[in-house]
Amino acid sequence: MPWATRAIPRPRLRRAPPAHGHGRLAAARRRFRLLRKVGHMPRVPRSAGVTAAALALGLLATAPAVSDEPAVSAPRVVAHFDLAKGQSPENIALEPDGSADLTFSTARQVVNVTRQGRTRLLATLPAVTNPQTPVVGRAVVLGIVRVQDGTLYVNYATGTRATGIWRIPSGGGKPRQIAQLPPNGFPNGLALDERRGVFYVADSVLGTVWRVPRSGGKPTAWAEGALLQPLNAPPAARVGVNGLKVHRDAVWVSNTNAGTLLRIPVRASGCAGAIETRATGLFAIDDFAFLDRHRDTVLAALIGGSEIAQVRPDGTRRIVLTRQDGLSNPSSVAVRGRTAYVPSAAYFKQPDPNLLLARVHQRDRG
């Protein structure tokens, strides 16, 4: 999101090197040979080879299990944008051809960027007279969703009646508002539940997840509570629930001030279940993406520290991309197959708004 304050230094997580399955296997074999050398494992006749093999397998079983969770490598910046023109990429949706649709928050634009870095304007949200947008004080375009027919939907925060969800025709064109949201709110993350035919909107200021019919209309406060509320915490005071994804019968959200990743089950009735905290300590987390639809591992944009964290289902995490890789206040993440897309908004003192691509791959199995 377009932050109004600057980043505050904080302790950095060490970037862990990727694990190697073959390295763990080699370690187990060295342990096996050492035990034989010091006499704890006598040599056995060839006829007892089965017993020795079984013992070796037992030693291997004591080694830590090799995870198959993806790691990220080969980052490359494919497009640089002009900060002076308001080209701060805030959120992302992917096209079937591998290109990315980005919202330029303060320019009020939606653009398409190819994997080769070519940029094409799709739409500009209408200017608003005297915007009174909370937190930032100006009109900004935020979350974006693409549906199967190519239509795009975006959140527009203005502090006026223009605040809400806007629709952009496939291929670009004139935006049209389909739903109003509270002018005193800040509609940030956006996702569509295709099966239920509803949008979910994360309101960062009101600490609410709104539910809106896909066709548009009146919003309903679907989830509220202390875990979604903003705090007076740097570097994003008054920014609570932010990123939002629909995943495995639940709505997942981030809380930027609290540094948390949360899961809200969707009950059979469509109502929200109890909010679950799935990870903590994610400093200035913005939006995030799941690595695949069958698991709960995510890549999370930590905008304050210019990092991407891989967050495992048990809440543990490691840093997989940093400023040294080209990040400049990353604001969101998207994953398609073996490619991760990371827009950097450069909201603070980082000089380079850009779009970075990286390879997502499986660890070797031991």
mmCIF file of C-alpha atoms in Angstrom:
data_model
loop_
_atom_site.group_PDB
_atom_site.id
_atom_site.type_symbol
_atom_site.label_atom_id
_atom_site.label_comp_id
_atom_site.label_asym_id
_atom_site.label_seq_id
_atom_site.Cartn_x
_atom_site.Cartn_y
_atom_site.Cartn_z
ATOM 1 C CA MET A 1 0.000 0.000 0.000
ATOM 2 C CA PRO A 2 1.128 3.633 -0.427
ATOM 3 C CA TRP A 3 2.613 4.239 2.977
ATOM 4 C CA ALA A 4 2.698 7.705 4.488
ATOM 5 C CA THR A 5 5.572 6.992 6.866
ATOM 6 C CA ARG A 6 9.125 5.809 6.436
ATOM 7 C CA ALA A 7 10.591 2.432 7.277
ATOM 8 C CA ILE A 8 11.979 1.848 10.761
ATOM 9 C CA PRO A 9 15.110 -0.339 11.142
ATOM 10 C CA ARG A 10 14.563 -3.588 12.955
ATOM 11 C CA PRO A 11 16.468 -6.826 13.590
ATOM 12 C CA ARG A 12 16.863 -8.714 10.341
ATOM 13 C CA LEU A 13 16.243 -12.388 9.843
ATOM 14 C CA ARG A 14 19.222 -14.256 8.476
ATOM 15 C CA ARG A 15 18.724 -15.505 4.979
ATOM 16 C CA ALA A 16 19.069 -19.252 5.253
ATOM 17 C CA PRO A 17 20.803 -21.185 2.471
ATOM 18 C CA PRO A 18 18.662 -23.796 0.764
ATOM 19 C CA ALA A 19 18.831 -27.282 2.224
ATOM 20 C CA HIS A 20 20.190 -30.105 0.087
ATOM 21 C CA GLY A 21 18.791 -33.581 0.402
ATOM 22 C CA HIS A 22 22.042 -35.158 -0.830
ATOM 23 C CA GLY A 23 23.949 -33.344 1.923
ATOM 24 C CA ARG A 24 21.760 -34.941 4.594
ATOM 25 C CA LEU A 25 22.171 -38.356 3.014
ATOM 26 C CA ALA A 26 25.960 -37.911 2.967
ATOM 27 C CA ALA A 27 25.930 -36.905 6.640
ATOM 28 C CA ALA A 28 24.041 -40.061 7.580
ATOM 29 C CA ARG A 29 26.523 -42.179 5.640
ATOM 30 C CA ARG A 30 29.459 -40.487 7.432
ATOM 31 C CA ARG A 31 27.803 -41.249 10.756
ATOM 32 C CA PHE A 32 27.418 -44.882 9.731
ATOM 33 C CA ARG A 33 31.137 -45.144 8.831
ATOM 34 C CA LEU A 34 32.192 -43.395 12.063
ATOM 35 C CA LEU A 35 30.265 -45.851 14.221
ATOM 36 C CA ARG A 36 31.961 -48.732 12.457
ATOM 37 C CA LYS A 37 35.376 -47.089 12.930
ATOM 38 C CA VAL A 38 35.064 -46.542 16.695
ATOM 39 C CA GLY A 39 33.756 -50.013 17.318
ATOM 40 C CA HIS A 40 30.121 -49.349 18.017
ATOM 41 C CA MET A 41 29.160 -51.153 14.861
ATOM 42 C CA PRO A 42 31.257 -54.274 14.181
ATOM 43 C CA ARG A 43 31.777 -55.452 10.673
ATOM 44 C CA VAL A 44 29.484 -58.261 9.692
ATOM 45 C CA PRO A 45 29.929 -61.102 7.272
ATOM 46 C CA ARG A 46 28.527 -60.687 3.808
ATOM 47 C CA SER A 47 25.829 -63.198 4.726
ATOM 48 C CA ALA A 48 24.576 -60.737 7.339
ATOM 49 C CA GLY A 49 24.331 -57.927 4.809
ATOM 50 C CA VAL A 50 20.591 -57.686 5.251
ATOM 51 C CA THR A 51 21.035 -56.889 8.943
ATOM 52 C CA ALA A 52 23.629 -54.212 8.212
ATOM 53 C CA ALA A 53 21.445 -52.675 5.553
ATOM 54 C CA ALA A 54 18.531 -52.543 7.965
ATOM 55 C CA LEU A 55 20.713 -50.822 10.560
ATOM 56 C CA ALA A 56 21.891 -48.309 7.980
ATOM 57 C CA LEU A 57 18.298 -47.544 7.099
ATOM 58 C CA GLY A 58 17.629 -46.995 10.776
ATOM 59 C CA LEU A 59 20.440 -44.453 10.927
ATOM 60 C CA LEU A 60 19.082 -42.684 7.882
ATOM 61 C CA ALA A 61 15.678 -42.527 9.525
ATOM 62 C CA THR A 62 17.187 -40.571 12.426
ATOM 63 C CA ALA A 63 18.347 -37.805 10.078
ATOM 64 C CA PRO A 64 16.008 -34.787 9.783
ATOM 65 C CA ALA A 65 13.264 -35.263 7.231
ATOM 66 C CA VAL A 66 13.956 -33.531 3.941
ATOM 67 C CA SER A 67 11.309 -30.922 3.178
ATOM 68 C CA ASP A 68 9.871 -30.650 -0.295
ATOM 69 C CA GLU A 69 8.823 -27.034 0.179
ATOM 70 C CA PRO A 70 9.874 -24.749 -2.676
ATOM 71 C CA ALA A 71 12.812 -22.382 -2.569
ATOM 72 C CA VAL A 72 13.318 -19.282 -4.695
ATOM 73 C CA SER A 73 16.302 -18.621 -6.945
ATOM 74 C CA ALA A 74 17.499 -16.733 -10.032
ATOM 75 C CA PRO A 75 15.809 -13.373 -9.303
ATOM 76 C CA ARG A 76 15.831 -10.838 -12.115
ATOM 77 C CA VAL A 77 14.205 -7.431 -12.542
ATOM 78 C CA VAL A 78 12.281 -7.366 -15.829
ATOM 79 C CA ALA A 79 10.820 -3.853 -15.649
ATOM 80 C CA HIS A 80 11.702 -0.569 -13.961
ATOM 81 C CA PHE A 81 9.085 2.141 -13.413
ATOM 82 C CA ASP A 82 9.105 5.920 -12.956
ATOM 83 C CA LEU A 83 8.516 6.966 -9.362
ATOM 84 C CA ALA A 84 8.128 10.612 -10.394
ATOM 85 C CA LYS A 85 5.074 9.628 -12.464
ATOM 86 C CA GLY A 86 3.445 7.782 -9.570
ATOM 87 C CA GLN A 87 4.330 4.379 -11.011
ATOM 88 C CA SER A 88 4.478 2.507 -7.706
ATOM 89 C CA PRO A 89 3.223 -1.038 -8.381
ATOM 90 C CA GLU A 90 0.936 -1.970 -5.493
ATOM 91 C CA ASN A 91 -0.818 -5.200 -6.446
ATOM 92 C CA ILE A 92 -0.735 -7.859 -9.134
ATOM 93 C CA ALA A 93 -2.894 -10.266 -11.138
ATOM 94 C CA LEU A 94 -1.553 -12.669 -13.758
ATOM 95 C CA GLU A 95 -2.701 -13.214 -17.345
ATOM 96 C CA PRO A 96 -2.743 -16.633 -19.089
ATOM 97 C CA ASP A 97 0.238 -15.617 -21.253
ATOM 98 C CA GLY A 98 2.409 -15.003 -18.184
ATOM 99 C CA SER A 99 2.176 -11.218 -18.293
ATOM 100 C CA ALA A 100 1.208 -9.278 -15.176
ATOM 101 C CA ASP A 101 -1.525 -6.716 -14.567
ATOM 102 C CA LEU A 102 -0.345 -4.171 -11.994
ATOM 103 C CA THR A 103 -2.010 -1.345 -10.124
ATOM 104 C CA PHE A 104 0.045 1.856 -10.008
ATOM 105 C CA SER A 105 -1.341 3.202 -6.738
ATOM 106 C CA THR A 106 -0.748 6.952 -6.813
ATOM 107 C CA ALA A 107 -0.964 7.241 -10.613
ATOM 108 C CA ARG A 108 -4.450 5.634 -10.361
ATOM 109 C CA GLN A 109 -3.509 3.383 -13.277
ATOM 110 C CA VAL A 110 -3.738 -0.274 -14.201
ATOM 111 C CA VAL A 111 -1.085 -1.560 -16.606
ATOM 112 C CA ASN A 112 -0.045 -4.818 -18.249
ATOM 113 C CA VAL A 113 3.630 -5.791 -18.142
ATOM 114 C CA THR A 114 5.005 -8.630 -20.269
ATOM 115 C CA ARG A 115 7.689 -11.026 -19.057
ATOM 116 C CA GLN A 116 10.073 -9.051 -21.264
ATOM 117 C CA GLY A 117 9.201 -5.806 -19.468
ATOM 118 C CA ARG A 118 6.981 -4.098 -22.055
ATOM 119 C CA THR A 119 4.300 -1.983 -20.360
ATOM 120 C CA ARG A 120 0.856 -1.091 -21.723
ATOM 121 C CA LEU A 121 -1.763 1.118 -20.060
ATOM 122 C CA LEU A 122 -5.116 -0.633 -19.520
ATOM 123 C CA ALA A 123 -7.105 1.949 -17.561
ATOM 124 C CA THR A 124 -6.930 5.082 -15.437
ATOM 125 C CA LEU A 125 -9.303 5.491 -12.513
ATOM 126 C CA PRO A 126 -11.176 8.828 -12.572
ATOM 127 C CA ALA A 127 -9.706 11.754 -10.678
ATOM 128 C CA VAL A 128 -11.496 12.760 -7.477
ATOM 129 C CA THR A 129 -11.966 16.337 -6.282
ATOM 130 C CA ASN A 130 -10.612 16.881 -2.761
ATOM 131 C CA PRO A 131 -9.857 13.255 -1.889
ATOM 132 C CA GLN A 132 -9.970 12.532 1.842
ATOM 133 C CA THR A 133 -8.469 9.060 1.790
ATOM 134 C CA PRO A 134 -7.450 7.837 5.263
ATOM 135 C CA VAL A 135 -3.726 7.281 5.868
ATOM 136 C CA VAL A 136 -2.517 8.750 2.552
ATOM 137 C CA GLY A 137 -4.797 11.729 1.812
ATOM 138 C CA ARG A 138 -5.037 11.073 -1.927
ATOM 139 C CA ALA A 139 -6.881 8.735 -4.276
ATOM 140 C CA VAL A 140 -5.090 5.404 -4.745
ATOM 141 C CA VAL A 141 -5.832 2.181 -6.610
ATOM 142 C CA LEU A 142 -4.924 -0.907 -4.601
ATOM 143 C CA GLY A 143 -5.937 -4.592 -4.848
ATOM 144 C CA ILE A 144 -6.633 -6.238 -8.205
ATOM 145 C CA VAL A 145 -8.349 -9.449 -9.344
ATOM 146 C CA ARG A 146 -8.631 -10.995 -12.805
ATOM 147 C CA VAL A 147 -11.521 -13.350 -13.658
ATOM 148 C CA GLN A 148 -11.578 -16.020 -16.357
ATOM 149 C CA ASP A 149 -13.032 -13.832 -19.111
ATOM 150 C CA GLY A 150 -10.243 -11.281 -18.646
ATOM 151 C CA THR A 151 -12.285 -8.696 -16.736
ATOM 152 C CA LEU A 152 -10.320 -6.911 -14.027
ATOM 153 C CA TYR A 153 -11.621 -5.646 -10.688
ATOM 154 C CA VAL A 154 -9.735 -3.174 -8.503
ATOM 155 C CA ASN A 155 -10.149 -1.461 -5.148
ATOM 156 C CA TYR A 156 -10.187 2.332 -5.310
ATOM 157 C CA ALA A 157 -9.716 4.337 -2.087
ATOM 158 C CA THR A 158 -10.631 8.025 -2.278
ATOM 159 C CA GLY A 159 -12.303 9.172 0.946
ATOM 160 C CA THR A 160 -15.436 9.879 -1.134
ATOM 161 C CA ARG A 161 -18.384 7.963 -2.609
ATOM 162 C CA ALA A 162 -16.021 6.749 -5.332
ATOM 163 C CA THR A 163 -14.404 4.423 -2.787
ATOM 164 C CA GLY A 164 -15.185 0.826 -3.676
ATOM 165 C CA ILE A 165 -14.745 -1.906 -6.286
ATOM 166 C CA TRP A 166 -14.345 -0.884 -9.936
ATOM 167 C CA ARG A 167 -14.585 -3.085 -13.024
ATOM 168 C CA ILE A 168 -12.286 -2.786 -16.068
ATOM 169 C CA PRO A 169 -13.270 -4.587 -19.301
ATOM 170 C CA SER A 170 -11.078 -7.332 -20.739
ATOM 171 C CA GLY A 171 -8.187 -5.827 -22.658
ATOM 172 C CA GLY A 172 -8.612 -2.457 -20.962
ATOM 173 C CA GLY A 173 -11.088 0.383 -21.201
ATOM 174 C CA LYS A 174 -13.184 2.724 -19.105
ATOM 175 C CA PRO A 175 -13.541 1.658 -15.445
ATOM 176 C CA ARG A 176 -17.002 1.471 -13.854
ATOM 177 C CA GLN A 177 -17.843 1.316 -10.159
ATOM 178 C CA ILE A 178 -19.864 -1.769 -9.172
ATOM 179 C CA ALA A 179 -19.858 -1.424 -5.375
ATOM 180 C CA GLN A 180 -19.433 1.388 -2.879
ATOM 181 C CA LEU A 181 -17.427 0.866 0.285
ATOM 182 C CA PRO A 182 -17.251 3.195 3.310
ATOM 183 C CA PRO A 183 -15.456 6.455 2.388
ATOM 184 C CA ASN A 184 -13.726 6.479 5.782
ATOM 185 C CA GLY A 185 -12.231 3.055 5.097
ATOM 186 C CA PHE A 186 -9.221 1.892 3.117
ATOM 187 C CA PRO A 187 -10.110 -1.054 0.813
ATOM 188 C CA ASN A 188 -6.787 -2.762 0.249
ATOM 189 C CA GLY A 189 -6.501 -6.495 -0.522
ATOM 190 C CA LEU A 190 -9.099 -7.980 -2.895
ATOM 191 C CA ALA A 191 -9.983 -11.573 -3.799
ATOM 192 C CA LEU A 192 -12.821 -13.368 -5.571
ATOM 193 C CA ASP A 193 -14.363 -16.604 -4.314
ATOM 194 C CA GLU A 194 -15.402 -18.090 -7.668
ATOM 195 C CA ARG A 195 -17.418 -20.922 -6.113
ATOM 196 C CA ARG A 196 -19.518 -18.685 -3.885
ATOM 197 C CA GLY A 197 -19.627 -15.759 -6.300
ATOM 198 C CA VAL A 198 -18.438 -13.108 -3.847
ATOM 199 C CA PHE A 199 -15.566 -10.682 -3.428
ATOM 200 C CA TYR A 200 -13.705 -10.273 -0.149
ATOM 201 C CA VAL A 201 -12.120 -6.897 0.612
ATOM 202 C CA ALA A 202 -9.584 -6.174 3.364
ATOM 203 C CA ASP A 203 -10.231 -2.750 4.909
ATOM 204 C CA SER A 204 -6.952 -1.709 6.514
ATOM 205 C CA VAL A 205 -8.345 1.232 8.515
ATOM 206 C CA LEU A 206 -11.697 -0.145 9.683
ATOM 207 C CA GLY A 207 -10.203 -3.557 10.507
ATOM 208 C CA THR A 208 -12.924 -5.330 8.541
ATOM 209 C CA VAL A 209 -13.175 -7.943 5.809
ATOM 210 C CA TRP A 210 -16.072 -6.928 3.558
ATOM 211 C CA ARG A 211 -18.058 -9.370 1.450
ATOM 212 C CA VAL A 212 -19.546 -8.084 -1.828
ATOM 213 C CA PRO A 213 -21.613 -9.975 -4.449
ATOM 214 C CA ARG A 214 -19.673 -10.594 -7.645
ATOM 215 C CA SER A 215 -22.249 -8.610 -9.607
ATOM 216 C CA GLY A 216 -21.771 -5.664 -7.252
ATOM 217 C CA GLY A 217 -24.072 -4.061 -4.739
ATOM 218 C CA LYS A 218 -24.141 -3.548 -1.011
ATOM 219 C CA PRO A 219 -21.173 -4.763 1.074
ATOM 220 C CA THR A 220 -21.550 -6.840 4.229
ATOM 221 C CA ALA A 221 -19.103 -6.814 7.130
ATOM 222 C CA TRP A 222 -18.059 -10.477 6.939
ATOM 223 C CA ALA A 223 -15.269 -10.580 9.551
ATOM 224 C CA GLU A 224 -14.258 -8.151 12.292
ATOM 225 C CA GLY A 225 -12.213 -8.332 15.471
ATOM 226 C CA ALA A 226 -9.118 -7.215 17.320
ATOM 227 C CA LEU A 227 -6.840 -9.409 15.195
ATOM 228 C CA LEU A 228 -7.813 -7.396 12.100
ATOM 229 C CA GLN A 229 -7.531 -3.945 13.646
ATOM 230 C CA PRO A 230 -4.724 -1.464 12.919
ATOM 231 C CA LEU A 231 -2.251 -0.441 15.604
ATOM 232 C CA ASN A 232 -0.174 2.659 16.121
ATOM 233 C CA ALA A 233 2.928 0.787 15.022
ATOM 234 C CA PRO A 234 5.689 1.861 12.628
ATOM 235 C CA PRO A 235 6.328 1.842 9.767
ATOM 236 C CA ALA A 236 2.634 1.674 8.908
ATOM 237 C CA ALA A 237 0.599 3.263 11.655
ATOM 238 C CA ARG A 238 -3.153 2.693 11.214
ATOM 239 C CA VAL A 239 -2.730 -0.143 8.720
ATOM 240 C CA GLY A 240 -4.302 -3.365 9.934
ATOM 241 C CA VAL A 241 -5.694 -6.132 7.729
ATOM 242 C CA ASN A 242 -4.038 -5.751 4.335
ATOM 243 C CA GLY A 243 -3.315 -8.641 1.959
ATOM 244 C CA LEU A 244 -6.091 -11.148 1.258
ATOM 245 C CA LYS A 245 -6.365 -14.511 -0.510
ATOM 246 C CA VAL A 246 -9.055 -17.211 -0.783
ATOM 247 C CA HIS A 247 -7.424 -20.610 -0.231
ATOM 248 C CA ARG A 248 -8.791 -24.037 0.699
ATOM 249 C CA ASP A 249 -12.178 -23.007 2.105
ATOM 250 C CA ALA A 250 -10.769 -20.082 4.030
ATOM 251 C CA VAL A 251 -9.963 -16.411 3.655
ATOM 252 C CA TRP A 252 -6.351 -15.689 4.567
ATOM 253 C CA VAL A 253 -5.272 -12.154 5.471
ATOM 254 C CA SER A 254 -2.224 -10.307 6.736
ATOM 255 C CA ASN A 255 -2.177 -7.628 9.442
ATOM 256 C CA THR A 256 0.613 -5.191 8.657
ATOM 257 C CA ASN A 257 0.838 -3.472 12.051
ATOM 258 C CA ALA A 258 0.690 -6.740 13.975
ATOM 259 C CA GLY A 259 3.040 -8.625 11.623
ATOM 260 C CA THR A 260 0.692 -11.597 11.460
ATOM 261 C CA LEU A 261 -0.725 -14.030 8.921
ATOM 262 C CA LEU A 262 -4.308 -15.029 9.737
ATOM 263 C CA ARG A 263 -6.769 -17.657 8.518
ATOM 264 C CA ILE A 264 -10.553 -17.186 8.625
ATOM 265 C CA PRO A 265 -12.517 -20.366 7.831
ATOM 266 C CA VAL A 266 -15.555 -20.043 5.570
ATOM 267 C CA ARG A 267 -18.368 -22.050 7.139
ATOM 268 C CA ALA A 268 -20.858 -24.049 5.091
ATOM 269 C CA SER A 269 -23.347 -21.216 5.573
ATOM 270 C CA GLY A 270 -20.848 -18.743 4.118
ATOM 271 C CA CYS A 271 -20.313 -17.033 7.474
ATOM 272 C CA ALA A 272 -16.854 -16.429 8.902
ATOM 273 C CA GLY A 273 -15.426 -18.842 11.436
ATOM 274 C CA ALA A 274 -13.083 -17.982 14.292
ATOM 275 C CA ILE A 275 -9.954 -16.103 13.218
ATOM 276 C CA GLU A 276 -6.788 -18.204 13.536
ATOM 277 C CA THR A 277 -3.257 -16.822 13.843
ATOM 278 C CA ARG A 278 -0.988 -18.890 11.580
ATOM 279 C CA ALA A 279 2.269 -16.896 11.774
ATOM 280 C CA THR A 280 3.681 -13.990 13.777
ATOM 281 C CA GLY A 281 6.792 -11.808 13.668
ATOM 282 C CA LEU A 282 6.364 -10.878 9.992
ATOM 283 C CA PHE A 283 7.578 -7.292 10.182
ATOM 284 C CA ALA A 284 5.435 -4.965 8.031
ATOM 285 C CA ILE A 285 3.868 -7.800 6.036
ATOM 286 C CA ASP A 286 1.906 -6.572 3.026
ATOM 287 C CA ASP A 287 0.325 -8.983 0.536
ATOM 288 C CA PHE A 288 1.276 -12.621 -0.057
ATOM 289 C CA ALA A 289 0.698 -15.616 -2.328
ATOM 290 C CA PHE A 290 0.382 -19.358 -1.850
ATOM 291 C CA LEU A 291 2.975 -21.489 -3.574
ATOM 292 C CA ASP A 292 0.346 -23.935 -4.766
ATOM 293 C CA ARG A 293 -3.318 -24.611 -4.159
ATOM 294 C CA HIS A 294 -2.773 -27.804 -2.154
ATOM 295 C CA ARG A 295 -0.508 -26.464 0.600
ATOM 296 C CA ASP A 296 -0.454 -23.613 3.081
ATOM 297 C CA THR A 297 3.095 -22.385 2.398
ATOM 298 C CA VAL A 298 3.210 -18.746 1.298
ATOM 299 C CA LEU A 299 5.601 -16.156 -0.020
ATOM 300 C CA ALA A 300 4.973 -12.936 1.900
ATOM 301 C CA ALA A 301 6.057 -9.418 0.959
ATOM 302 C CA LEU A 302 7.696 -7.714 3.956
ATOM 303 C CA ILE A 303 7.511 -4.178 2.655
ATOM 304 C CA GLY A 304 9.303 -2.458 5.530
ATOM 305 C CA GLY A 305 12.496 -4.512 5.224
ATOM 306 C CA SER A 306 12.466 -5.066 1.448
ATOM 307 C CA GLU A 307 12.295 -8.843 1.884
ATOM 308 C CA ILE A 308 10.268 -11.837 0.763
ATOM 309 C CA ALA A 309 9.673 -14.446 3.451
ATOM 310 C CA GLN A 310 8.752 -18.063 2.864
ATOM 311 C CA VAL A 311 6.248 -18.900 5.617
ATOM 312 C CA ARG A 312 5.657 -22.582 6.296
ATOM 313 C CA PRO A 313 2.357 -24.107 7.484
ATOM 314 C CA ASP A 314 3.707 -24.338 11.057
ATOM 315 C CA GLY A 315 4.433 -20.595 11.101
ATOM 316 C CA THR A 316 8.207 -20.853 10.787
ATOM 317 C CA ARG A 317 9.830 -18.745 8.117
ATOM 318 C CA ARG A 318 12.994 -17.903 6.249
ATOM 319 C CA ILE A 319 13.987 -14.996 4.044
ATOM 320 C CA VAL A 320 14.357 -15.995 0.397
ATOM 321 C CA LEU A 321 14.737 -12.623 -1.377
ATOM 322 C CA THR A 322 16.225 -9.327 -0.178
ATOM 323 C CA ARG A 323 17.181 -5.843 -1.290
ATOM 324 C CA GLN A 324 20.375 -7.307 -2.748
ATOM 325 C CA ASP A 325 18.228 -9.276 -5.204
ATOM 326 C CA GLY A 326 16.547 -6.097 -6.447
ATOM 327 C CA LEU A 327 13.639 -5.630 -4.020
ATOM 328 C CA SER A 328 12.565 -2.080 -3.246
ATOM 329 C CA ASN A 329 9.695 -2.221 -0.711
ATOM 330 C CA PRO A 330 7.860 -5.233 -2.206
ATOM 331 C CA SER A 331 4.102 -4.818 -1.866
ATOM 332 C CA SER A 332 2.673 -8.099 -3.176
ATOM 333 C CA VAL A 333 3.516 -11.506 -4.659
ATOM 334 C CA ALA A 334 2.008 -13.769 -7.310
ATOM 335 C CA VAL A 335 2.999 -17.331 -8.218
ATOM 336 C CA ARG A 336 2.348 -19.132 -11.501
ATOM 337 C CA GLY A 337 3.882 -22.582 -11.880
ATOM 338 C CA ARG A 338 7.600 -22.224 -11.233
ATOM 339 C CA THR A 339 7.690 -18.432 -11.440
ATOM 340 C CA ALA A 340 7.225 -15.911 -8.643
ATOM 341 C CA TYR A 341 6.326 -12.314 -9.534
ATOM 342 C CA VAL A 342 7.201 -9.559 -7.046
ATOM 343 C CA PRO A 343 6.230 -5.899 -7.599
ATOM 344 C CA SER A 344 8.275 -3.390 -5.590
ATOM 345 C CA ALA A 345 6.511 -0.107 -4.849
ATOM 346 C CA ALA A 346 9.508 1.881 -3.517
ATOM 347 C CA TYR A 347 7.236 3.759 -1.090
ATOM 348 C CA PHE A 348 10.023 4.645 1.348
ATOM 349 C CA LYS A 349 13.593 5.671 0.525
ATOM 350 C CA GLN A 350 14.091 2.870 -1.962
ATOM 351 C CA PRO A 351 14.732 4.395 -5.385
ATOM 352 C CA ASP A 352 13.622 1.675 -7.769
ATOM 353 C CA PRO A 353 9.974 0.672 -8.311
ATOM 354 C CA ASN A 354 10.132 -2.491 -10.390
ATOM 355 C CA LEU A 355 8.786 -5.926 -11.252
ATOM 356 C CA LEU A 356 11.014 -8.861 -10.314
ATOM 357 C CA LEU A 357 10.645 -12.467 -11.447
ATOM 358 C CA ALA A 358 12.256 -15.452 -9.718
ATOM 359 C CA ARG A 359 12.260 -19.208 -10.097
ATOM 360 C CA VAL A 360 10.338 -21.380 -7.640
ATOM 361 C CA HIS A 361 11.656 -24.941 -7.440
ATOM 362 C CA GLN A 362 11.423 -28.033 -5.268
ATOM 363 C CA ARG A 363 14.212 -29.014 -2.953
ATOM 364 C CA ASP A 364 16.109 -32.188 -3.728
ATOM 365 C CA ARG A 365 14.752 -35.232 -1.970
ATOM 366 C CA GLY A 366 17.058 -37.332 0.199
#
